[in-house]
XYZ file of C-alpha atoms in Angstrom:
516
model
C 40.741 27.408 8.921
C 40.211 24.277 10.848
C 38.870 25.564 14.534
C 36.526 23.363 17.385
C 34.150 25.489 19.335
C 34.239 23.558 22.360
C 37.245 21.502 22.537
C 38.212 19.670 25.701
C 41.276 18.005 27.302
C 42.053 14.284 26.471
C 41.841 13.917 30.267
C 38.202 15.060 30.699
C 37.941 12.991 27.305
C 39.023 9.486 29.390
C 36.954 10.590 32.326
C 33.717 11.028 30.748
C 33.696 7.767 28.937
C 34.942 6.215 32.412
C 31.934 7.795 33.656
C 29.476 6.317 30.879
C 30.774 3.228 30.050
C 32.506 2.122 33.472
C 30.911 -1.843 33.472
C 32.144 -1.801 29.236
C 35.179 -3.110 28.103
C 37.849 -0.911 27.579
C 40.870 -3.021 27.095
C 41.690 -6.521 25.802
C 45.474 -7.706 25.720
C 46.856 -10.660 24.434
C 50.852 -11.302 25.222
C 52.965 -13.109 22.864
C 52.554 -16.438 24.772
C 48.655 -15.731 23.604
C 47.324 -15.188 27.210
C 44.288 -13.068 26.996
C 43.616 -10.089 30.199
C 40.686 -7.986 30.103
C 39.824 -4.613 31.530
C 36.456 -2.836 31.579
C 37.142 1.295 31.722
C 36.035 1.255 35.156
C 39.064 -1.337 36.079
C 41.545 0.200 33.881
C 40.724 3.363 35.314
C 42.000 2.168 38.867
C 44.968 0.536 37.076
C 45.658 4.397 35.923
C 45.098 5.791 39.316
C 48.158 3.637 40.766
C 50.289 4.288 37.861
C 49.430 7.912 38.717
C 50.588 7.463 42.549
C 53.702 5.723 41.767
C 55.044 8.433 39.050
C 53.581 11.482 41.080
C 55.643 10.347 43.834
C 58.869 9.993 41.891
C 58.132 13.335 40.502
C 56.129 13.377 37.808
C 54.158 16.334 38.303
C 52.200 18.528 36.123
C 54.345 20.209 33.413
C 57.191 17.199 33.664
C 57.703 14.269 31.345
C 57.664 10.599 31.577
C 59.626 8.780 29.280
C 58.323 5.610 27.453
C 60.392 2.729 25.441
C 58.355 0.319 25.651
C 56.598 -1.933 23.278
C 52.865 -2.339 22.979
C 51.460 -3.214 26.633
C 48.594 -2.131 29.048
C 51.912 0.200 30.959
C 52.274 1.866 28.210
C 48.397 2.760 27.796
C 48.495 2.944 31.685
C 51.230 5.573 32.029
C 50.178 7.770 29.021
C 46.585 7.754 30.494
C 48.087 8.197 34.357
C 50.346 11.054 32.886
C 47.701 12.826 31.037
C 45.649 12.691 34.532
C 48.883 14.077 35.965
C 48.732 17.186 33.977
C 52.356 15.628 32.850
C 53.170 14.286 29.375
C 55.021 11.260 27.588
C 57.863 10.976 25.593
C 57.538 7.950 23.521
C 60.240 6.690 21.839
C 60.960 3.879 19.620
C 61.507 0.938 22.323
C 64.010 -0.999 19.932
C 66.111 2.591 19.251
C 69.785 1.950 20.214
C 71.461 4.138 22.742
C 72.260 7.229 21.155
C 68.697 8.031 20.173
C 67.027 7.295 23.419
C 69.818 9.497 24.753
C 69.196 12.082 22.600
C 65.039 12.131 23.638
C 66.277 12.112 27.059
C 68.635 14.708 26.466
C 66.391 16.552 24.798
C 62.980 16.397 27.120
C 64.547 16.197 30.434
C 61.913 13.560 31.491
C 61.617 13.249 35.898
C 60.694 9.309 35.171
C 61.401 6.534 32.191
C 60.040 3.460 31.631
C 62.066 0.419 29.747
C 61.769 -3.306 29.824
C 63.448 -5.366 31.927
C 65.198 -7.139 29.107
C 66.456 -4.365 27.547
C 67.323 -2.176 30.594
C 71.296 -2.200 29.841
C 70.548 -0.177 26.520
C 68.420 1.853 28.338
C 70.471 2.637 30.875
C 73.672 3.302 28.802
C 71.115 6.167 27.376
C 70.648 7.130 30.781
C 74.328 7.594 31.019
C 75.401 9.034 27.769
C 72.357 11.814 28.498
C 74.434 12.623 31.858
C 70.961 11.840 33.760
C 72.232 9.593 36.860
C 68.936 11.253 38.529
C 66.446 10.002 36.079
C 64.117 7.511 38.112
C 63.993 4.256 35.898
C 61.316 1.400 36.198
C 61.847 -1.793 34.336
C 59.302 -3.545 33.386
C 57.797 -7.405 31.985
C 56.034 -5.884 28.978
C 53.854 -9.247 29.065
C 52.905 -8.141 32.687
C 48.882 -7.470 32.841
C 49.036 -7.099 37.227
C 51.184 -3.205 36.891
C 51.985 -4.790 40.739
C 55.344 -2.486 40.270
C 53.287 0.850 40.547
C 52.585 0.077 44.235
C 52.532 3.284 45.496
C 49.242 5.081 46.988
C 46.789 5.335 44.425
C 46.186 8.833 43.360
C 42.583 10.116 45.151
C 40.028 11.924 43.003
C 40.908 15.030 44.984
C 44.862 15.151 44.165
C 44.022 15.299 40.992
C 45.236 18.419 39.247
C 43.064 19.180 36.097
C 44.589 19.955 32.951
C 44.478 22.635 30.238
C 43.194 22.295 26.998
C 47.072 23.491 25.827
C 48.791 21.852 28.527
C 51.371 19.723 27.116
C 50.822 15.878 27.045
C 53.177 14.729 24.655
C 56.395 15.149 22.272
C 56.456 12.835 19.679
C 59.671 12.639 17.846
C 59.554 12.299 13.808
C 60.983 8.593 12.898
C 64.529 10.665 11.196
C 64.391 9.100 7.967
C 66.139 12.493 6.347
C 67.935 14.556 9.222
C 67.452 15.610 13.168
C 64.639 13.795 14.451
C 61.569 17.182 15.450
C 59.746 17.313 18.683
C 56.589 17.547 17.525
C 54.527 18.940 20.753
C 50.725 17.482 21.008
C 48.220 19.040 23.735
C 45.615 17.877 25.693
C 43.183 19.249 23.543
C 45.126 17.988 20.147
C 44.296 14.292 21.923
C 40.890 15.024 22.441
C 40.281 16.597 18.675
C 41.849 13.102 17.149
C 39.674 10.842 18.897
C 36.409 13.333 17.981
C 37.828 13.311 14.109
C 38.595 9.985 13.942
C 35.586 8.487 15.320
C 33.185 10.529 12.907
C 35.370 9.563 9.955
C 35.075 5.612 10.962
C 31.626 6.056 12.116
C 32.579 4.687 15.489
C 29.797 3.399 17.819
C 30.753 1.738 21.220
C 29.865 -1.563 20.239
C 32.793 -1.374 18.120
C 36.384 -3.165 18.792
C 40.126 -1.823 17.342
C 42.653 -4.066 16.456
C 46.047 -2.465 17.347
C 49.006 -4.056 16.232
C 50.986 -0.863 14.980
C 53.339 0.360 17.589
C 51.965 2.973 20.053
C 55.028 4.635 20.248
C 53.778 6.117 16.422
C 50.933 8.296 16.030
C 48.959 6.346 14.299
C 47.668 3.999 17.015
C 47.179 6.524 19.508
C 45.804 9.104 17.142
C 43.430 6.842 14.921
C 42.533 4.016 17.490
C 42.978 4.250 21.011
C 41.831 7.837 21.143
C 39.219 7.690 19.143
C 37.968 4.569 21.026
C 38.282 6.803 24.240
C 35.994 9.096 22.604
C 33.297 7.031 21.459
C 33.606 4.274 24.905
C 34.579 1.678 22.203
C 37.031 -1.012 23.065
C 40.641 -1.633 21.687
C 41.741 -5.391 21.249
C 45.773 -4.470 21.477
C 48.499 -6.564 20.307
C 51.743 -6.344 21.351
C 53.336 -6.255 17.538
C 52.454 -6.633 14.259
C 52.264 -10.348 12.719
C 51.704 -10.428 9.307
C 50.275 -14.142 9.049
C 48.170 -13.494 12.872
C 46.688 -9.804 11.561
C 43.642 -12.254 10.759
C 43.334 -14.545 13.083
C 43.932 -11.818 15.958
C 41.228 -9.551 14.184
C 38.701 -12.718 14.139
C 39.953 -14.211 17.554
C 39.093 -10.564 19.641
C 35.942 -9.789 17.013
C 37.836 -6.541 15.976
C 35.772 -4.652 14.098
C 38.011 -1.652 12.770
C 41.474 -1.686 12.579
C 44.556 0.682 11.140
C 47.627 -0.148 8.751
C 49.686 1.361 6.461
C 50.324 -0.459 2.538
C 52.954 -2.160 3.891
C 51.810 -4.062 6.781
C 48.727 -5.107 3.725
C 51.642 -5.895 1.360
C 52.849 -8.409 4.032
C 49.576 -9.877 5.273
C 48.921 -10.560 1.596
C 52.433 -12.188 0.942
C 52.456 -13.785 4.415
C 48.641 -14.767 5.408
C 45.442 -15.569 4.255
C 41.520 -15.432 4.669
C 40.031 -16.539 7.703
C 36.658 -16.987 8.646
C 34.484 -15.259 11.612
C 36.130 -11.696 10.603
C 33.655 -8.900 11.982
C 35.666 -6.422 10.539
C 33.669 -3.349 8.766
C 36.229 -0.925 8.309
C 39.886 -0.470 7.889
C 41.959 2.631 7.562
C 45.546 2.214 5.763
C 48.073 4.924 5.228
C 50.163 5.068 1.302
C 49.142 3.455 -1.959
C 48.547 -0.242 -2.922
C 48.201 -2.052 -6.202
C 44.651 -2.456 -7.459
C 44.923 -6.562 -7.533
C 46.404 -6.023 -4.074
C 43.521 -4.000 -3.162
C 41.058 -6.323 -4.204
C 42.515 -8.715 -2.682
C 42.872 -7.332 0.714
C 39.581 -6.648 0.687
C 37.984 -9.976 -0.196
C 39.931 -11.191 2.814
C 38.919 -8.577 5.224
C 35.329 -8.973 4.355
C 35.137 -4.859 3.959
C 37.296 -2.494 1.133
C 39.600 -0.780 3.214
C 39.749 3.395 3.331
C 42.677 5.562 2.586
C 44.048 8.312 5.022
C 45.855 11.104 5.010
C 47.534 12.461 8.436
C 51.086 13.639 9.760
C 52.542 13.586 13.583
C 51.922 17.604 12.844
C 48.398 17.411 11.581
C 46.597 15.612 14.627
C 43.953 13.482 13.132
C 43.985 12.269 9.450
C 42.658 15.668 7.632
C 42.033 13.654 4.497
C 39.666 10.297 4.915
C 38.393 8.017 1.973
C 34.982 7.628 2.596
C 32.892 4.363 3.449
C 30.170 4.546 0.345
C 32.827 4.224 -2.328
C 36.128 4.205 -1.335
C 38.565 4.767 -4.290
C 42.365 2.796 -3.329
C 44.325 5.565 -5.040
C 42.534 8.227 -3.323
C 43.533 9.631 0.005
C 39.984 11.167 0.452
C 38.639 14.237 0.838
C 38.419 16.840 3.878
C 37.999 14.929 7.296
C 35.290 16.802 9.066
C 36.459 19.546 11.549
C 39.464 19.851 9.488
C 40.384 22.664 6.936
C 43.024 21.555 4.164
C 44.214 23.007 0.438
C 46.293 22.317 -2.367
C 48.652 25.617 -3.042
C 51.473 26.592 -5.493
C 54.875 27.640 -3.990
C 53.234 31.360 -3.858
C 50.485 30.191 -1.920
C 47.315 30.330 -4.000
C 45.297 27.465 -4.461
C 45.845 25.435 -7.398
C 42.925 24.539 -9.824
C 41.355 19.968 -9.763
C 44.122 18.109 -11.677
C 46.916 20.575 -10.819
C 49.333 19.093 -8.863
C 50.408 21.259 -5.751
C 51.597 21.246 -2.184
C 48.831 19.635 0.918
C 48.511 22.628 3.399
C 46.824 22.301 6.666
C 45.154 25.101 8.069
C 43.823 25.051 11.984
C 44.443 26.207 15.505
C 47.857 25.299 16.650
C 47.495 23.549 19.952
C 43.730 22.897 19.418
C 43.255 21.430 15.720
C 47.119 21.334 14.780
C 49.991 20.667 16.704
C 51.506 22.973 19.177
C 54.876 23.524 17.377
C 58.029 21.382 17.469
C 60.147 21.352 20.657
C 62.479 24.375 21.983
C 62.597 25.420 17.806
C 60.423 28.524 17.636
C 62.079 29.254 14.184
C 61.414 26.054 12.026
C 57.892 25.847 14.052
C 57.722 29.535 12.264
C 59.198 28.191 9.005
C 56.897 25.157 8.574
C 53.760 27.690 8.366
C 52.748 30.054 5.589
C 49.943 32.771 6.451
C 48.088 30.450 8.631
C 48.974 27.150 6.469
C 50.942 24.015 8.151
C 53.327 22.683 5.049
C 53.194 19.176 5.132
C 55.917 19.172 1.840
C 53.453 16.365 0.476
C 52.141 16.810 -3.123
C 48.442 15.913 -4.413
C 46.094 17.303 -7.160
C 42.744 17.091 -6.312
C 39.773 16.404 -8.969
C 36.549 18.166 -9.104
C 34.733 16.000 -6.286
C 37.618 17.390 -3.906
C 38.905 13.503 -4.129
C 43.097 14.091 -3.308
C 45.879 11.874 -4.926
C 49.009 11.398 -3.367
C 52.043 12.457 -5.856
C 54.943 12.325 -3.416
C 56.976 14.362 -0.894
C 58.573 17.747 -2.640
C 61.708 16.175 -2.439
C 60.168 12.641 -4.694
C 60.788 14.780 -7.622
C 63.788 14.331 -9.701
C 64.899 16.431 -12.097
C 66.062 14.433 -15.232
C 67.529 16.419 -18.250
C 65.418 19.685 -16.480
C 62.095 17.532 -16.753
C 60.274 16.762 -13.552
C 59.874 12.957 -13.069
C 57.459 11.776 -9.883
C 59.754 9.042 -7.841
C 55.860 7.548 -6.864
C 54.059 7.193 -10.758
C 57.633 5.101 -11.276
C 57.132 3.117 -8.212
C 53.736 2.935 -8.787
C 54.229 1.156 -12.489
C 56.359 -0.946 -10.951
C 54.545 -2.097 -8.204
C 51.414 -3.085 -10.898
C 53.773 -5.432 -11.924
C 52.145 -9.109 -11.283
C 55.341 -10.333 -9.749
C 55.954 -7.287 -8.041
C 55.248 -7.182 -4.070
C 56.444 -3.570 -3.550
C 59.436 -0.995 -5.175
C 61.328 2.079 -3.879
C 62.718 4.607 -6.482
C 65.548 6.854 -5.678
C 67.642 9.288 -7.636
C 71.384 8.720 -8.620
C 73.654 11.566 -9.818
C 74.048 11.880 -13.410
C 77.053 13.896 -15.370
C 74.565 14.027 -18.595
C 71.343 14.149 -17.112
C 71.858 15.594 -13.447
C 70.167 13.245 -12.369
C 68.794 9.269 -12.890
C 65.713 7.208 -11.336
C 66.876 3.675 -9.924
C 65.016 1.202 -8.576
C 64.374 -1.311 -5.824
C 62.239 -4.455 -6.405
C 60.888 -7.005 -3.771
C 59.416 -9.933 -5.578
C 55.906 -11.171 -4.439
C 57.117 -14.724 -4.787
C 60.845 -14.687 -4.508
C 60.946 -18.299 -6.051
C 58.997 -16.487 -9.152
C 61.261 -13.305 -9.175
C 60.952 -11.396 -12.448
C 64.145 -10.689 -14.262
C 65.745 -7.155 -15.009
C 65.045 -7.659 -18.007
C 61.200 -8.125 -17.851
C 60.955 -5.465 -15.168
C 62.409 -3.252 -17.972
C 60.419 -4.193 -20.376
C 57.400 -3.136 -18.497
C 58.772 0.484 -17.780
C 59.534 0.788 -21.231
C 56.076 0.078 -21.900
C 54.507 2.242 -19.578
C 56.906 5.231 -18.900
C 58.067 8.186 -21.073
C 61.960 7.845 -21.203
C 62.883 9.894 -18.656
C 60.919 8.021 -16.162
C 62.512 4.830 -16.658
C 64.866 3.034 -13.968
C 68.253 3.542 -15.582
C 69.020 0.314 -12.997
C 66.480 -1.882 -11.401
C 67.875 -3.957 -7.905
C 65.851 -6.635 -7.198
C 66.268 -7.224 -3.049
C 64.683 -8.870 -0.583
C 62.840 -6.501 1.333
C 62.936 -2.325 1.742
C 64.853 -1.054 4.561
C 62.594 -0.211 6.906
C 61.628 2.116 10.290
C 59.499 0.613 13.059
C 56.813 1.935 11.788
C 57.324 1.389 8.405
C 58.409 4.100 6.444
C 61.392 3.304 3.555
C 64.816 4.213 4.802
C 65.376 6.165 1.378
C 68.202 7.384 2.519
C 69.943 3.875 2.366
C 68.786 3.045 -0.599
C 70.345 6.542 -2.061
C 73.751 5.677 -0.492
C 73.366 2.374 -2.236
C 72.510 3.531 -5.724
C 75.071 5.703 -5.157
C 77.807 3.260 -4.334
C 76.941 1.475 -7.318
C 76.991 3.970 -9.987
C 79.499 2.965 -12.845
């Protein structure tokens, strides 16, 4: 099992690189007008003391939370740094979520402060309203604002400030809800602190280095891979305030990133949607899901480095499984992040032998290494654990080398005439298509066969489309007969959550809806 023999809180974490790299940059921003602010650590770390003051004083005190719907913006990093100092902890929620679900976070965490913009305060607010929380203190914000002149209250002295515990609560990150009730998934001080400490040894992080951030921070991903492993090392983060698919290269080139983090679908669009650029610095670049091997090649002639595959949950902290920089394989999650302690078991529980496929099980210290549980439910916090192991419901086999390949959730299996078929080998094929930018397979209920792949195709050139026909033709090619896409869709683009992740769910209703 995964365990740290000195771990430490993410607040001592911020304050020690304060301490050694206070004259270093910390933080660049550029707002969507493309005016640039800079803060060294030193300057941000005054910027976090009067965020501190101003959410102390309207209650925010150690053990309460502070709500966040806000897009990417130095508040945001401001208040989750302030409310870590606080001995508090955020609630971040998806800052374009409509009313119910910000209600139901709200509802849910009982948060003393929240934090919207100004320009979409009447959603917020009808939250506010439908959670029956006419108390809750509310600042609206500019999220282009880089002065934080609205947290004018005393600055919080050295001396008021409380200091946390490694298993203190600091946040509750909700799961995006693509299949039922969103979880609370409950991350500690010391779960902050582990990230950044895993995450810079698997990028080999030095503090000359720079992250892009253009994935949301609400998600786990930036704070988890970038900004806290940038806090760790006294690196600096060049943050964006949202993703731009044609500007991912420029931006990277523009601020001299030299690390960033994606997932395939973000690459998918930068390929469709942008091009190389000149003056990249970039050495390293962690994405999340499996791309094409063209695509791959691709995206790494333009980034000037062959990006590395991750695995990670919300749940799991850091990325347990890390492709590594010598030889990076595309469709290969890696093997076993140091610090971190992960298996491949049957449904019994024993470990499976190299090219058996089988369930990814996390093992670690809950609160420490893995995540503290999921919010006010003791009993699926108990269910998602088996002797010690986290179940991530994700399936790999792993080869000899200890090299893991991603083979889909346990639910991307269908069962077709009573023979398993992988949803991801048929997306896969289809993806490998040259005129294919991305597919989504789901199943469709079947009186013969129980049950039926279908497919959804987004063209890489939709003036070039393939035809049905072709797309069939390839499958037919390629995959035994169960496996093929009894109907292929071709659509525009996947539904989508912010963070990208496929709306399935959609796509089953839609299949459904259309079965003859």
């Amino acid at each position: 099992m995964s365990t740290w023999a000195e771990p430490v809180s993410f607040a001592s974490a911020w304050d020690r690189a304060v301490s050694g790299r206070a004259d270093e940059t910390f933080l660049i921003f550029e707002t969507p007008s493309g005016d640039v602010s800079r803060w060294s650590y030193g300057d941000f770390d005054e910027a976090v003391d009067r965020v501190a003051g101003t959410l102390a004083a309207l209650g925010a005190e150690p053990g309460a939370a502070v709500h966040l719907a806000l897009t990417n913006s130095p508040t945001f990093v401001a208040v989750w740094l302030a409310a870590s100092r606080l001995g508090a902890w955020i609630v971040p929620s998806d800052p374009m979520g409509r009313a119910p679900e910000l209600a139901g976070h709200i509802d849910r965490t009982r948060p003393a402060v929240g934090l919207c913009a100004g320009a979409r305060a009447g959603t917020y607010r009808a939250a506010v309203a439908d959670a029956g929380r006419s108390d809750l203190s509310v600042i609206e914000i500019d999220e282009a604002d880089t002065t934080l002149a609205l947290f004018d209250a005393p600055p919080l002295a050295a001396a008021e400030r409380p200091e946390p515990g490694l298993s203190d609560r600091a946040a509750v990150m909700f799961t995006s809800g693509t299949t039922g009730r969103p979880k609370g998934v409950e991350v500690t001080q010391a779960n902050y602190a582990f990230a950044g400490k895993v995450m810079a040894t698997a990028a080999g992080l030095a503090p000359d280095d720079r992250q892009l951030v253009v994935l949301p921070l609400f998600h786990a991903n930036a704070q988890y891979y970038s900004f806290a492993s940038a806090i760790w090392t006294g690196a600096s983060v060049a943050l964006m305030p949202a993703f731009s698919a044609s500007g991912f290269l420029p931006a990277a080139a523009r601020h001299s990133a030299t690390c960033a983090s994606l997932f395939a679908a973000p690459i998918r669009m930068i390929l469709a949607r942008g091009g190389p650029v000149g003056d990249l610095r970039l050495r390293h670049c962690w994405y999340a899901q499996n791309i094409a091997a063209d695509q791959y090649s691709t995206v790494a002639r333009w980034f000037g480095c062959r990006p590395r595959q991750l695995y990670g949950m919300t749940e799991t902290i850091p990325a347990v499984l890390t492709d590594e920089s010598a030889d990076p394989h595309h469709t290969s999650m890696g093997r076993v992040s140091v610090g971190c302690a992960v298996d491949v078991q049957d449904a019994a529980g024993y470990s499976v032998e190299p090219g058996v496929v089988g369930e990814v099980v996390v093992g670690g210290e809950p609160g420490v290494t893995l995540f503290a549980g999921y919010l006010d439910a003791p009993d699926i916090t108990a269910a998602s654990f088996r002797d010690g192991w986290f179940l991530t419901g994700d399936r790999a086999p792993r080869d000899d080398t200890g090299r893991h390949y991603f083979d889909g959730r346990r639910s991307d299996v269908l069962k077709v005439s009573g023979e398993n078929v992988s949803i991801v080998e048929v997306e896969s094929t289809l993806a490998e298509h040259p005129a294919v930018l991305e597919a989504a397979v789901v199943g469709r209920p079947d009186e013969i066969r129980d049950e039926v792949p279908v497919a959804f195709v987004v063209a890489a050139d939709p003036s070039a489309a393939p035809s049905v026909s072709e797309l069939d033709a390839w499958c037919t090619e390629r995959l035994a007969k169960a496996k093929r896409p009894v109907a292929i869709t071709l659509i525009d683009e996947l539904p989508r959550t912010s963070v990208g992740k496929i709306r399935k769910f959609l796509l089953t209703e839609r299949a459904a809806a259309a079965s003859p």
